[in-house]
Tab-separated table of C-alpha atoms in Angstrom:
chain	number	residue	atom	x	y	z
A	247	UNK	CA	202.855	28.700	230.603
A	248	UNK	CA	203.848	26.243	228.061
A	249	UNK	CA	205.559	29.160	226.083
A	250	UNK	CA	207.635	29.922	228.892
A	251	UNK	CA	209.051	26.367	229.762
A	252	UNK	CA	209.856	26.120	226.033
A	253	UNK	CA	211.570	29.381	225.970
A	254	UNK	CA	213.631	28.118	229.076
A	255	UNK	CA	214.186	24.944	227.350
A	256	UNK	CA	215.226	26.749	224.176
A	257	UNK	CA	217.738	28.964	226.433
A	258	UNK	CA	219.102	26.057	228.150
A	259	UNK	CA	219.982	24.329	225.040
A	260	UNK	CA	221.487	27.301	223.603
A	261	UNK	CA	223.941	27.524	226.411
A	262	UNK	CA	224.846	24.103	226.341
A	263	UNK	CA	225.708	24.214	223.071
A	264	UNK	CA	227.676	27.179	223.360
A	265	UNK	CA	229.851	25.524	225.962
A	266	UNK	CA	230.268	22.394	223.917
A	267	UNK	CA	231.597	24.660	221.077
A	268	UNK	CA	233.977	26.009	223.705
A	269	UNK	CA	235.073	22.645	224.865
A	270	UNK	CA	235.783	21.349	221.398
A	271	UNK	CA	237.607	24.451	220.097
A	272	UNK	CA	239.846	24.114	223.415
A	273	UNK	CA	240.500	20.198	222.713
A	274	UNK	CA	241.409	21.174	219.045
A	275	UNK	CA	243.791	23.868	220.564
A	276	UNK	CA	245.140	21.449	222.926
A	277	UNK	CA	245.656	18.589	220.255
A	278	UNK	CA	247.243	21.317	218.064
A	279	UNK	CA	249.684	22.534	220.862
A	280	UNK	CA	250.476	19.678	223.279
A	281	UNK	CA	253.111	20.580	226.161
A	282	UNK	CA	256.242	19.564	225.035
A	283	UNK	CA	258.552	17.969	227.768
A	284	UNK	CA	262.470	18.423	226.853
A	285	UNK	CA	264.319	15.861	228.830
A	286	UNK	CA	268.062	15.392	229.864
A	287	UNK	CA	268.636	11.524	230.887
A	288	UNK	CA	272.251	12.470	232.082
A	289	UNK	CA	273.419	14.901	234.844
A	290	UNK	CA	275.930	17.512	234.420
A	291	UNK	CA	278.672	18.737	236.695
A	292	UNK	CA	279.156	22.421	235.404
A	293	UNK	CA	276.627	25.243	234.874
A	294	UNK	CA	277.262	28.790	233.873
A	295	UNK	CA	274.719	31.676	234.279
A	296	UNK	CA	275.513	34.873	232.347
A	297	UNK	CA	273.963	38.086	232.457
A	298	UNK	CA	274.828	41.493	231.508
A	299	UNK	CA	276.438	42.401	234.859
A	300	UNK	CA	278.876	39.201	234.873
A	301	UNK	CA	278.940	35.384	235.068
A	302	UNK	CA	278.329	32.620	237.740
A	303	UNK	CA	279.849	29.261	237.783
A	304	UNK	CA	278.753	26.263	239.390
A	305	UNK	CA	281.118	23.332	239.652
A	306	UNK	CA	280.111	19.618	241.251
A	307	UNK	CA	282.260	18.331	243.365
A	308	UNK	CA	281.504	14.851	244.702
A	309	UNK	CA	277.725	15.513	245.780
A	310	UNK	CA	278.137	19.202	246.574
A	311	UNK	CA	277.981	21.944	244.216
A	312	UNK	CA	280.180	24.801	244.676
A	313	UNK	CA	279.629	28.416	243.441
A	314	UNK	CA	281.923	30.967	242.395
A	315	UNK	CA	286.006	30.991	242.055
A	316	UNK	CA	286.313	30.323	245.772
A	317	UNK	CA	285.103	27.103	248.013
A	318	UNK	CA	281.634	28.399	248.955
A	319	UNK	CA	278.946	25.663	248.598
A	320	UNK	CA	275.834	26.666	247.020
A	321	UNK	CA	272.551	26.491	248.751
A	322	UNK	CA	271.016	22.942	247.995
A	323	UNK	CA	267.509	24.323	247.594
A	324	UNK	CA	268.709	26.839	244.857
A	325	UNK	CA	270.655	23.850	243.355
A	326	UNK	CA	267.754	21.673	243.252
A	327	UNK	CA	265.784	23.973	241.683
A	328	UNK	CA	268.316	24.903	239.019
A	329	UNK	CA	269.052	21.717	238.042
A	330	UNK	CA	265.634	20.480	238.043
A	331	UNK	CA	264.669	23.168	235.802
A	332	UNK	CA	267.418	22.542	233.586
A	333	UNK	CA	266.899	18.303	233.431
A	334	UNK	CA	263.017	19.178	232.444
A	335	UNK	CA	261.895	21.922	230.517
A	336	UNK	CA	257.927	22.090	229.768
A	337	UNK	CA	257.435	24.220	226.532
A	338	UNK	CA	253.498	25.239	227.013
A	339	UNK	CA	253.552	27.067	223.419
A	340	UNK	CA	255.662	28.894	220.894
A	341	UNK	CA	254.508	32.406	220.499
A	342	UNK	CA	257.517	33.832	217.941
A	343	UNK	CA	260.937	33.544	216.666
A	344	UNK	CA	264.222	35.733	217.806
A	345	UNK	CA	264.764	38.320	215.217
A	346	UNK	CA	265.367	42.281	216.215
A	347	UNK	CA	266.791	43.726	219.197
A	348	UNK	CA	263.283	45.365	219.500
A	349	UNK	CA	261.362	42.281	219.038
A	350	UNK	CA	263.343	40.208	221.393
A	351	UNK	CA	263.226	43.117	223.843
A	352	UNK	CA	259.634	42.596	224.287
A	353	UNK	CA	260.318	39.490	226.121
A	354	UNK	CA	263.549	40.582	228.024
A	355	UNK	CA	265.233	38.179	225.332
A	356	UNK	CA	267.706	40.934	224.010
A	357	UNK	CA	271.396	41.040	225.099
A	358	UNK	CA	271.000	43.741	227.783
A	359	UNK	CA	268.521	41.736	229.780
A	360	UNK	CA	268.648	37.953	228.879
A	361	UNK	CA	270.010	35.529	230.824
A	362	UNK	CA	271.930	32.727	229.315
A	363	UNK	CA	272.523	29.457	231.095
A	364	UNK	CA	274.689	26.573	229.934
A	365	UNK	CA	275.080	23.068	231.590
A	366	UNK	CA	277.745	20.828	230.533
A	367	UNK	CA	279.243	17.463	231.692
A	368	UNK	CA	283.106	17.029	231.091
A	369	UNK	CA	283.323	19.839	228.982
A	370	UNK	CA	280.271	18.692	226.660
A	371	UNK	CA	277.626	21.282	226.535
A	372	UNK	CA	274.310	19.389	227.177
A	373	UNK	CA	271.786	22.401	227.231
A	374	UNK	CA	271.655	26.052	226.644
A	375	UNK	CA	268.949	28.377	227.619
A	376	UNK	CA	268.368	31.837	226.871
A	377	UNK	CA	265.798	33.208	229.441
A	378	UNK	CA	263.754	36.422	229.479
A	379	UNK	CA	261.110	37.905	231.523
A	380	UNK	CA	258.331	35.932	233.732
A	381	UNK	CA	254.695	35.952	232.034
A	382	UNK	CA	252.434	38.457	233.434
A	383	UNK	CA	251.160	35.047	235.820
A	384	UNK	CA	254.537	34.980	237.119
A	385	UNK	CA	254.196	31.038	236.369
A	386	UNK	CA	255.259	30.869	233.062
A	387	UNK	CA	258.754	32.458	231.559
A	388	UNK	CA	259.716	33.110	227.869
A	389	UNK	CA	262.935	30.829	226.773
A	390	UNK	CA	264.823	30.225	223.736
A	391	UNK	CA	266.124	26.790	224.037
A	392	UNK	CA	269.430	25.433	222.431
A	393	UNK	CA	270.240	26.956	219.120
A	394	UNK	CA	266.595	27.470	218.069
A	395	UNK	CA	265.315	30.649	217.623
A	396	UNK	CA	261.731	30.077	218.669
A	397	UNK	CA	260.400	32.284	221.878
A	398	UNK	CA	258.796	29.576	224.016
A	399	UNK	CA	256.332	30.066	226.901
A	400	UNK	CA	257.699	27.467	229.336
A	401	UNK	CA	256.302	26.469	232.628
A	402	UNK	CA	257.775	27.799	235.663
A	403	UNK	CA	259.345	30.808	236.860
A	404	UNK	CA	262.918	30.404	235.698
A	405	UNK	CA	263.907	34.160	235.532
A	406	UNK	CA	263.573	34.320	239.486
A	407	UNK	CA	265.655	30.794	239.840
A	408	UNK	CA	268.356	32.238	237.547
A	409	UNK	CA	268.442	36.238	238.439
A	410	UNK	CA	270.394	36.145	241.380
A	411	UNK	CA	273.839	37.123	242.808
A	412	UNK	CA	276.490	35.031	243.635
A	413	UNK	CA	276.087	35.817	247.040
A	414	UNK	CA	272.677	34.923	247.165
A	415	UNK	CA	273.714	31.287	246.048
A	416	UNK	CA	275.837	30.808	248.765
A	417	UNK	CA	275.096	28.684	251.637
A	418	UNK	CA	275.236	30.513	254.704
A	419	UNK	CA	275.581	27.188	256.677
A	420	UNK	CA	279.289	27.111	258.180
A	421	UNK	CA	278.832	23.517	260.001
A	422	UNK	CA	276.178	21.394	261.253
A	423	UNK	CA	276.928	18.552	263.401
A	424	UNK	CA	274.534	16.562	266.206
A	425	UNK	CA	274.324	18.061	269.314
A	426	UNK	CA	274.767	14.201	270.851
A	427	UNK	CA	277.822	14.070	269.421
A	428	UNK	CA	279.958	16.530	271.482
A	429	UNK	CA	281.650	15.477	274.063
A	430	UNK	CA	283.371	18.677	275.302
A	431	UNK	CA	283.158	22.095	275.108
A	432	UNK	CA	285.759	24.982	276.148
A	433	UNK	CA	284.555	28.418	276.161
A	434	UNK	CA	287.237	31.097	276.911
A	435	UNK	CA	286.265	34.986	277.454
A	436	UNK	CA	288.195	37.905	278.721
A	437	UNK	CA	288.314	37.061	282.353
A	438	UNK	CA	286.688	33.641	282.256
A	439	UNK	CA	287.872	30.070	280.935
A	440	UNK	CA	285.367	27.255	281.910
A	441	UNK	CA	285.176	23.880	280.189
A	442	UNK	CA	281.771	21.269	280.338
A	443	UNK	CA	282.625	17.620	279.463
A	444	UNK	CA	280.395	14.511	279.488
A	445	UNK	CA	280.616	11.732	281.724
A	446	UNK	CA	278.850	8.805	280.651
A	447	UNK	CA	277.045	6.460	282.653
A	448	UNK	CA	278.693	3.165	283.716
A	449	UNK	CA	277.235	0.150	281.734
A	450	UNK	CA	275.645	-1.219	284.650
A	451	UNK	CA	273.292	1.488	285.373
A	452	UNK	CA	271.405	0.663	281.819
A	453	UNK	CA	271.139	4.751	281.591
A	454	UNK	CA	271.026	5.874	277.904
A	455	UNK	CA	273.493	8.266	276.389
A	456	UNK	CA	270.731	11.119	277.018
A	457	UNK	CA	271.169	10.532	280.556
A	458	UNK	CA	274.562	11.268	280.409
A	459	UNK	CA	275.850	13.754	283.017
A	460	UNK	CA	278.191	16.808	282.244
A	461	UNK	CA	281.092	18.282	284.637
A	462	UNK	CA	282.221	21.777	284.512
A	463	UNK	CA	286.008	22.474	285.195
A	464	UNK	CA	288.245	25.607	285.061
A	465	UNK	CA	286.647	29.211	286.194
A	466	UNK	CA	283.166	27.023	286.848
A	467	UNK	CA	284.707	23.989	288.389
A	468	UNK	CA	282.412	24.533	291.717
A	469	UNK	CA	279.071	24.578	289.702
A	470	UNK	CA	277.004	21.702	289.307
A	471	UNK	CA	275.383	21.361	285.603
A	472	UNK	CA	271.919	20.838	284.621
A	473	UNK	CA	272.021	18.018	282.328
A	474	UNK	CA	268.707	19.399	280.181
A	475	UNK	CA	270.251	22.866	279.736
A	476	UNK	CA	273.433	21.739	278.754
A	477	UNK	CA	271.798	19.688	276.190
A	478	UNK	CA	269.679	22.312	274.914
A	479	UNK	CA	272.847	24.461	274.553
A	480	UNK	CA	274.476	21.849	272.579
A	481	UNK	CA	271.485	21.606	270.030
A	482	UNK	CA	271.948	25.250	269.730
A	483	UNK	CA	276.033	25.706	269.121
A	484	UNK	CA	276.213	22.315	267.039
A	485	UNK	CA	274.805	24.121	264.077
A	486	UNK	CA	276.414	27.625	262.807
A	487	UNK	CA	274.869	29.808	260.048
A	488	UNK	CA	276.568	32.982	258.683
A	489	UNK	CA	274.076	36.151	258.478
A	490	UNK	CA	276.825	36.953	255.775
A	491	UNK	CA	279.852	36.299	254.442
A	492	UNK	CA	282.862	38.879	254.679
A	493	UNK	CA	285.452	40.115	252.098
A	494	UNK	CA	288.689	38.056	252.839
A	495	UNK	CA	290.362	41.522	253.395
A	496	UNK	CA	288.000	42.577	256.190
A	497	UNK	CA	290.283	43.232	259.200
A	498	UNK	CA	289.238	41.188	262.572
A	499	UNK	CA	287.906	43.485	265.311
A	500	UNK	CA	290.167	44.408	268.121
A	501	UNK	CA	287.854	43.003	270.851
A	502	UNK	CA	287.361	39.354	270.861
A	503	UNK	CA	284.217	38.246	272.775
A	504	UNK	CA	285.012	34.606	273.198
A	505	UNK	CA	286.856	31.573	271.690
A	506	UNK	CA	284.904	28.139	271.706
A	507	UNK	CA	286.126	24.824	271.088
A	508	UNK	CA	283.791	21.813	270.666
A	509	UNK	CA	284.892	18.374	270.318
A	510	UNK	CA	283.426	14.992	269.770
A	511	UNK	CA	283.124	12.132	267.724
A	512	UNK	CA	282.769	14.377	264.617
A	513	UNK	CA	285.793	15.950	265.217
A	514	UNK	CA	287.100	19.396	266.618
A	515	UNK	CA	285.473	22.700	265.765
A	516	UNK	CA	286.377	26.137	266.714
A	517	UNK	CA	284.688	29.431	266.677
A	518	UNK	CA	286.094	32.812	267.567
A	519	UNK	CA	284.024	35.604	267.567
A	520	UNK	CA	284.922	39.295	267.570
A	521	UNK	CA	282.409	42.430	267.871
A	522	UNK	CA	282.713	45.903	266.569
A	523	UNK	CA	280.153	48.898	266.846
A	524	UNK	CA	278.344	49.955	263.574
A	525	UNK	CA	276.437	53.116	264.544
A	526	UNK	CA	273.961	52.097	267.421
A	527	UNK	CA	274.495	48.388	267.096
A	528	UNK	CA	276.958	45.748	267.754
A	529	UNK	CA	278.281	43.701	264.898
A	530	UNK	CA	279.744	40.305	265.345
A	531	UNK	CA	282.469	38.953	262.968
A	532	UNK	CA	283.631	35.077	263.159
A	533	UNK	CA	285.986	32.985	262.109
A	534	UNK	CA	285.880	29.003	262.520
A	535	UNK	CA	288.471	26.023	261.305
A	536	UNK	CA	285.467	24.799	259.117
A	537	UNK	CA	285.723	27.624	256.669
A	538	UNK	CA	288.434	30.066	255.413
A	539	UNK	CA	286.470	32.922	255.090
A	540	UNK	CA	285.150	35.323	257.824
A	541	UNK	CA	281.567	35.949	258.215
A	542	UNK	CA	279.027	37.897	260.161
A	543	UNK	CA	276.571	36.520	263.001
A	544	UNK	CA	273.226	37.428	263.728
A	545	UNK	CA	273.126	38.661	267.476
A	546	UNK	CA	271.287	35.800	268.473
A	547	UNK	CA	273.586	33.489	266.854
A	548	UNK	CA	276.398	35.062	268.718
A	549	UNK	CA	275.023	35.063	272.088
A	550	UNK	CA	274.747	30.983	271.892
A	551	UNK	CA	278.404	31.011	271.874
A	552	UNK	CA	278.922	33.891	274.208
A	553	UNK	CA	277.940	31.783	277.432
A	554	UNK	CA	278.459	32.149	280.948
A	555	UNK	CA	278.800	28.535	282.689
A	556	UNK	CA	276.177	29.967	285.130
A	557	UNK	CA	273.392	29.941	282.817
A	558	UNK	CA	273.696	26.283	282.616
A	559	UNK	CA	273.510	25.272	286.079
A	560	UNK	CA	270.574	23.665	288.451
């Protein structure tokens, strides 16, 4: 019995020793290859992303980033990812050097596949990255920084962040206002033109703005508006998101579904929606005074504006 206990103790001690040795080796490697963080203390106002199929430019105007040569705003979530990953780079390891196209190609850092990113401010280049493929885990990327020929393994999937088209980076938001800011809406369809206007309660009633009533006019003047339904509808039409942006040369369809004019404390907004058949489905093409570009709307978004007054009655 004592022999068995001694054997178990020896095995246990041996396992402890092995684990301790592994921990020591890992600590030594950690000290030899600590994470190196490259930080930029200043921001930038220009970013270029160059790939084999072309170059994309981002420009900062005030607090908004614009993408491409037109006046398209960039997605705020994309720009947050881009700027954060340019300002701070965490180098986990250096695994080689840039050399031949064959060697570089192992990491997609050859000329055909690498993504070159340059961030500048007032014309001065602050950071340059040559981005290759993501690691097998998908959470790190092979990158060369600046003029260095070191091939680094950095934290984050930079390849997925920068390997997008200009269209992907464009914000799809046409406009976004508060529903409570709207004071009137005019809706004009082929044989129907109606309006709904806010009637604020008198001061002596003590009623809140949410309790303001709405009144129909035009072809709907005989109808009585349901305040709760109108408020829900205003919340729906106060935000317009494009399904996609269309080429400026795109001709508008002949059939106009509706013209909507929204007025309130945030100014006047117009939306004109047209429709055309595309096989078995109906496409909705729109214009607005909030953008110089034509855009397509999903059917559900278009139907928010193609509205009959009777849907908003008690």
